[in-house]
Amino acid sequence: MRVFSDLNLNGSSPMRAQPKVGEWGPEQVPGTRWKKWQRVLVPVIAVALAVGVFFLARMFYLMLTQPQAMAAALG
């Protein structure tokens, strides 16, 4: 069983049935290599943003609840 679907939208259609990109088809369609990178990049970026928001919220929480501890930590 395959985990991911086939990113090649042309599939097994014959070459005569595949128009050149820009002739009839759309011009700015991402390639299969970029689609594979997106499948990796999107979760990594989402986790990085979630961690960043967590630490930013934690910093604000500490600033509001423990002002002397935050002042000591900053210098």
XYZ file of C-alpha atoms in Angstrom:
75
model
C 0.000 0.000 0.000
C 1.394 3.396 -0.990
C 1.536 6.172 1.567
C 1.393 9.045 -0.906
C -0.504 9.481 -4.149
C 1.201 9.760 -7.520
C 2.208 13.394 -8.061
C 2.526 13.015 -11.817
C -0.861 14.203 -13.065
C -0.243 12.910 -16.594
C -0.155 9.326 -15.353
C 0.076 6.677 -18.019
C -1.602 8.720 -20.758
C 0.132 8.637 -24.149
C 2.478 11.482 -25.096
C 0.185 12.704 -27.890
C -2.544 13.337 -25.287
C -0.289 15.474 -23.060
C -0.253 19.104 -24.198
C 2.872 21.141 -23.597
C 2.734 23.363 -20.543
C 1.594 26.813 -21.614
C 0.155 25.697 -24.948
C -3.214 24.526 -23.581
C -2.481 23.811 -19.949
C -1.742 26.149 -17.064
C 1.600 27.912 -17.020
C 2.582 28.032 -13.356
C 1.857 24.498 -12.144
C 4.374 23.257 -9.554
C 6.437 20.256 -10.569
C 6.456 16.914 -8.813
C 9.801 17.630 -7.132
C 8.442 20.827 -5.572
C 5.272 18.996 -4.456
C 7.432 16.432 -2.652
C 9.366 19.220 -0.900
C 6.091 20.879 0.119
C 4.964 17.667 1.798
C 8.029 17.941 4.041
C 8.206 21.719 4.445
C 4.620 22.399 5.493
C 4.668 20.230 8.664
C 8.160 21.462 9.600
C 7.111 25.113 9.262
C 3.871 24.478 11.156
C 5.741 22.892 14.087
C 8.327 25.697 14.094
C 5.576 28.341 14.212
C 3.772 26.509 17.017
C 6.983 26.288 19.076
C 7.721 29.961 18.444
C 4.240 31.040 19.530
C 4.506 28.846 22.629
C 7.789 30.403 23.740
C 6.574 33.912 22.976
C 3.443 33.308 25.063
C 5.591 31.808 27.837
C 7.812 34.884 27.839
C 4.818 37.203 28.119
C 3.346 35.040 30.875
C 6.582 35.198 32.843
C 6.801 38.951 32.318
C 3.301 39.417 33.720
C 3.546 37.015 36.647
C 7.181 37.341 37.740
C 8.580 40.748 36.846
C 11.658 40.480 39.099
C 12.569 37.031 37.727
C 12.313 38.271 34.152
C 14.422 41.343 34.920
C 17.096 39.111 36.422
C 16.999 36.792 33.423
C 17.367 39.656 30.939
C 20.371 41.174 32.584
